[in-house]
Coordinates of C-alpha atoms and ligand atoms in Angstrom, one line a residue:
M157 CA 0.0 0.0 0.1
G158 CA 1.2 3.6 -0.9
Y159 CA 1.0 6.8 0.8
P160 CA -1.8 9.0 0.0
G161 CA -2.1 10.4 -3.4
P162 CA -0.7 13.9 -2.5
V163 CA 2.2 12.5 -0.3
E164 CA 3.1 9.9 -3.1
R165 CA 3.1 12.8 -5.7
L166 CA 5.4 15.0 -3.6
I167 CA 8.0 12.1 -3.2
E168 CA 7.8 11.4 -7.0
N169 CA 8.5 15.2 -7.8
L170 CA 11.4 15.4 -5.0
S171 CA 13.1 12.2 -6.3
K172 CA 13.4 14.0 -9.5
L173 CA 16.1 16.6 -7.9
P174 CA 19.7 15.8 -8.4
G175 CA 21.1 13.5 -5.8
I176 CA 17.7 12.7 -4.2
G177 CA 16.5 9.1 -4.2
R178 CA 13.2 7.8 -3.0
K179 CA 14.4 7.2 0.4
T180 CA 15.6 10.9 1.0
A181 CA 12.6 12.3 -0.9
T182 CA 10.2 10.5 1.6
R183 CA 12.2 11.9 4.5
L184 CA 11.8 15.4 3.0
A185 CA 8.0 14.7 2.2
F186 CA 7.4 13.9 6.0
F187 CA 9.7 16.8 7.0
L188 CA 7.3 19.2 4.9
L189 CA 3.9 17.5 6.1
N190 CA 5.2 18.1 9.7
S191 CA 6.4 21.7 9.0
R192 CA 4.6 25.1 9.6
V193 CA 2.5 26.0 6.9
D194 CA 4.1 29.7 6.4
Y195 CA 7.4 27.7 5.9
V196 CA 6.0 25.2 3.1
K197 CA 4.1 28.4 1.4
E198 CA 7.4 30.5 1.6
L199 CA 9.4 27.5 0.3
S200 CA 7.0 26.7 -2.7
Q201 CA 6.9 30.5 -3.6
S202 CA 10.5 30.9 -3.9
I203 CA 10.6 27.8 -6.1
Q204 CA 8.0 29.4 -8.3
D205 CA 9.8 32.9 -8.2
I206 CA 13.0 31.5 -9.9
K207 CA 10.9 30.4 -13.0
E208 CA 8.7 33.6 -13.2
K209 CA 11.2 36.5 -11.8
I210 CA 14.5 35.4 -13.0
K211 CA 15.8 36.1 -16.5
L212 CA 19.2 36.3 -18.2
C213 CA 20.7 39.8 -18.6
S214 CA 20.4 41.1 -22.2
I215 CA 24.1 42.3 -22.1
C216 CA 26.0 39.6 -20.0
F217 CA 23.6 36.8 -19.9
N218 CA 23.9 36.2 -16.3
I219 CA 20.9 35.4 -14.2
T220 CA 19.0 38.5 -12.8
D221 CA 15.8 39.7 -11.6
I222 CA 16.5 43.1 -13.3
D223 CA 17.7 43.9 -16.8
P224 CA 20.6 45.1 -17.0
C225 CA 22.0 43.1 -14.2
T226 CA 23.6 44.9 -11.3
I227 CA 27.1 44.1 -12.4
C228 CA 26.3 45.7 -16.1
K229 CA 24.8 48.6 -14.3
D230 CA 28.0 49.3 -12.0
Q231 CA 29.8 52.1 -13.3
K232 CA 32.9 51.6 -11.2
R233 CA 33.9 48.4 -12.7
D234 CA 36.5 48.3 -15.8
S235 CA 34.4 48.8 -19.0
S236 CA 37.4 47.6 -21.1
V237 CA 37.6 44.1 -19.8
I238 CA 35.1 41.4 -20.2
C239 CA 35.7 38.2 -18.2
V240 CA 34.1 35.2 -20.0
V241 CA 32.9 32.5 -17.8
E242 CA 31.1 29.1 -18.3
E243 CA 28.0 29.3 -16.0
P244 CA 26.4 31.9 -13.5
S245 CA 27.7 29.8 -10.5
H246 CA 31.5 30.4 -11.8
L247 CA 30.6 34.2 -12.0
M248 CA 29.6 34.2 -8.4
V249 CA 32.8 32.3 -7.4
L250 CA 35.0 34.7 -9.3
E251 CA 33.1 37.7 -8.0
Q252 CA 33.5 36.6 -4.5
A253 CA 37.3 36.1 -4.9
Y254 CA 37.9 39.2 -7.0
P255 CA 34.8 41.7 -6.2
G256 CA 34.0 44.6 -8.3
V257 CA 36.7 44.5 -10.9
F258 CA 35.5 42.9 -14.1
R259 CA 32.5 43.0 -16.3
Y260 CA 31.4 39.3 -17.2
H261 CA 30.0 37.4 -20.2
V262 CA 28.4 33.9 -19.4
L263 CA 28.5 31.5 -22.1
H264 CA 26.0 28.9 -20.5
G265 CA 28.3 25.8 -21.1
V266 CA 31.2 24.8 -23.1
I267 CA 31.9 23.3 -26.4
N268 CA 31.4 19.5 -26.0
P269 CA 31.3 17.5 -29.3
L270 CA 30.4 14.2 -27.2
E271 CA 27.3 15.7 -25.8
G272 CA 26.4 17.6 -28.9
I273 CA 26.9 21.0 -27.6
G274 CA 28.4 23.1 -30.5
P275 CA 29.4 26.9 -30.4
E276 CA 25.9 27.9 -31.7
D277 CA 24.4 26.8 -28.5
L278 CA 26.6 28.9 -26.3
K279 CA 26.3 32.9 -26.2
I280 CA 29.6 33.2 -28.4
A281 CA 28.2 35.1 -31.1
E282 CA 26.5 37.6 -28.7
L283 CA 30.1 37.9 -27.1
V284 CA 31.7 38.7 -30.6
Q285 CA 28.9 41.2 -31.3
R286 CA 29.2 43.0 -27.8
V287 CA 33.1 43.3 -28.5
K288 CA 32.4 44.8 -31.8
D289 CA 29.8 47.1 -30.3
S290 CA 31.9 48.4 -27.3
G291 CA 35.2 49.8 -26.3
I292 CA 36.5 46.4 -25.1
S293 CA 40.1 46.0 -25.2
E294 CA 40.8 42.7 -23.5
V295 CA 38.7 39.4 -23.2
L296 CA 39.7 37.3 -20.4
I297 CA 38.6 33.9 -20.9
A298 CA 38.1 32.1 -17.4
T299 CA 36.3 28.8 -18.5
N300 CA 37.7 25.7 -16.7
L301 CA 41.3 24.4 -17.4
N302 CA 40.2 21.2 -18.7
L303 CA 39.9 19.9 -22.4
E304 CA 36.3 21.4 -23.1
G305 CA 37.3 24.7 -21.3
N306 CA 40.4 24.9 -23.3
S307 CA 39.0 24.2 -26.6
T308 CA 36.2 26.7 -25.9
A309 CA 38.9 29.3 -25.1
Y310 CA 40.8 28.7 -28.4
Y311 CA 37.5 28.8 -30.5
I312 CA 36.6 32.2 -28.8
A313 CA 39.8 33.5 -29.3
D314 CA 39.7 32.5 -32.8
Q315 CA 36.5 34.2 -33.4
L316 CA 37.7 37.4 -31.9
K317 CA 41.0 37.5 -33.8
P318 CA 39.8 39.8 -36.7
L319 CA 38.8 42.1 -33.9
N320 CA 42.0 43.1 -32.8
V321 CA 41.4 42.6 -29.2
K322 CA 43.8 41.3 -26.6
V323 CA 42.5 37.6 -25.6
T324 CA 43.8 36.4 -22.3
R325 CA 43.6 33.3 -20.3
I326 CA 43.4 32.7 -16.6
A327 CA 46.7 31.4 -15.3
S328 CA 47.3 28.1 -13.9
G329 CA 47.3 28.1 -10.0
I330 CA 43.9 26.6 -10.8
P331 CA 45.3 23.0 -11.2
A332 CA 45.1 21.7 -14.8
G333 CA 41.9 19.8 -15.3
G334 CA 40.5 21.7 -12.3
D335 CA 37.2 23.1 -11.7
I336 CA 37.0 26.7 -10.9
I337 CA 34.0 26.0 -8.5
Y338 CA 36.3 23.8 -6.2
T339 CA 39.0 26.4 -6.2
D340 CA 40.1 28.6 -3.2
P341 CA 39.6 32.6 -3.7
Q342 CA 43.2 33.1 -3.2
T343 CA 44.2 31.0 -6.2
I344 CA 41.4 32.3 -7.9
K345 CA 42.7 35.7 -7.2
N346 CA 46.2 34.7 -8.4
S347 CA 45.0 33.3 -11.7
L348 CA 43.1 36.3 -12.7
E349 CA 46.0 38.9 -11.8
N350 CA 48.4 36.5 -13.5
R351 CA 46.6 35.9 -16.6
R352 CA 48.3 35.5 -19.9
D353 CA 48.0 36.1 -23.6
I354 CA 46.1 33.1 -25.4
F355 CA 48.2 33.6 -28.6
Ligands
ZN73 ZN1 24.5 41.7 -16.9

């Protein structure tokens, strides 16, 4: 015999979350069942809000609830450098390690032929257009220092070549094959400051 319909449905929906199996989903469902109604309403509202209120910034493609986002609006940042990152979560990590300096461009992935992800699936054309349109003198590519991150960096550098803009790559310090998200702030700061030309 299963749990009552609504409980079953919640367990089923929670099990779809990454890393949550049926056992954990059941535990969470009963936690919610025993929680105060205010909390449950607040939780479900905050889940809905990320779909209804969060969009991509029309300039840098970071996630935001206002457009342009607060980083793009920030006049104190260097307007001659764009730091290119794979994901919004990477931007957050860089920004926490090295706050208030760069403007960014979020690719929303990396080129990965095995998973069928090509340049046209990323915000690369938008980056090239942005560099064309504005007074950018340097593009710092801060994709991960692994195979996909490197080949994406070289692809972007190639696309930017005709524009006569300086293209740099974060320095190691971030271990080869390493993921930015698991790197400590000091190492990130060093790799941004010691960036090097890509060609
Ligand atoms: Zn923005």
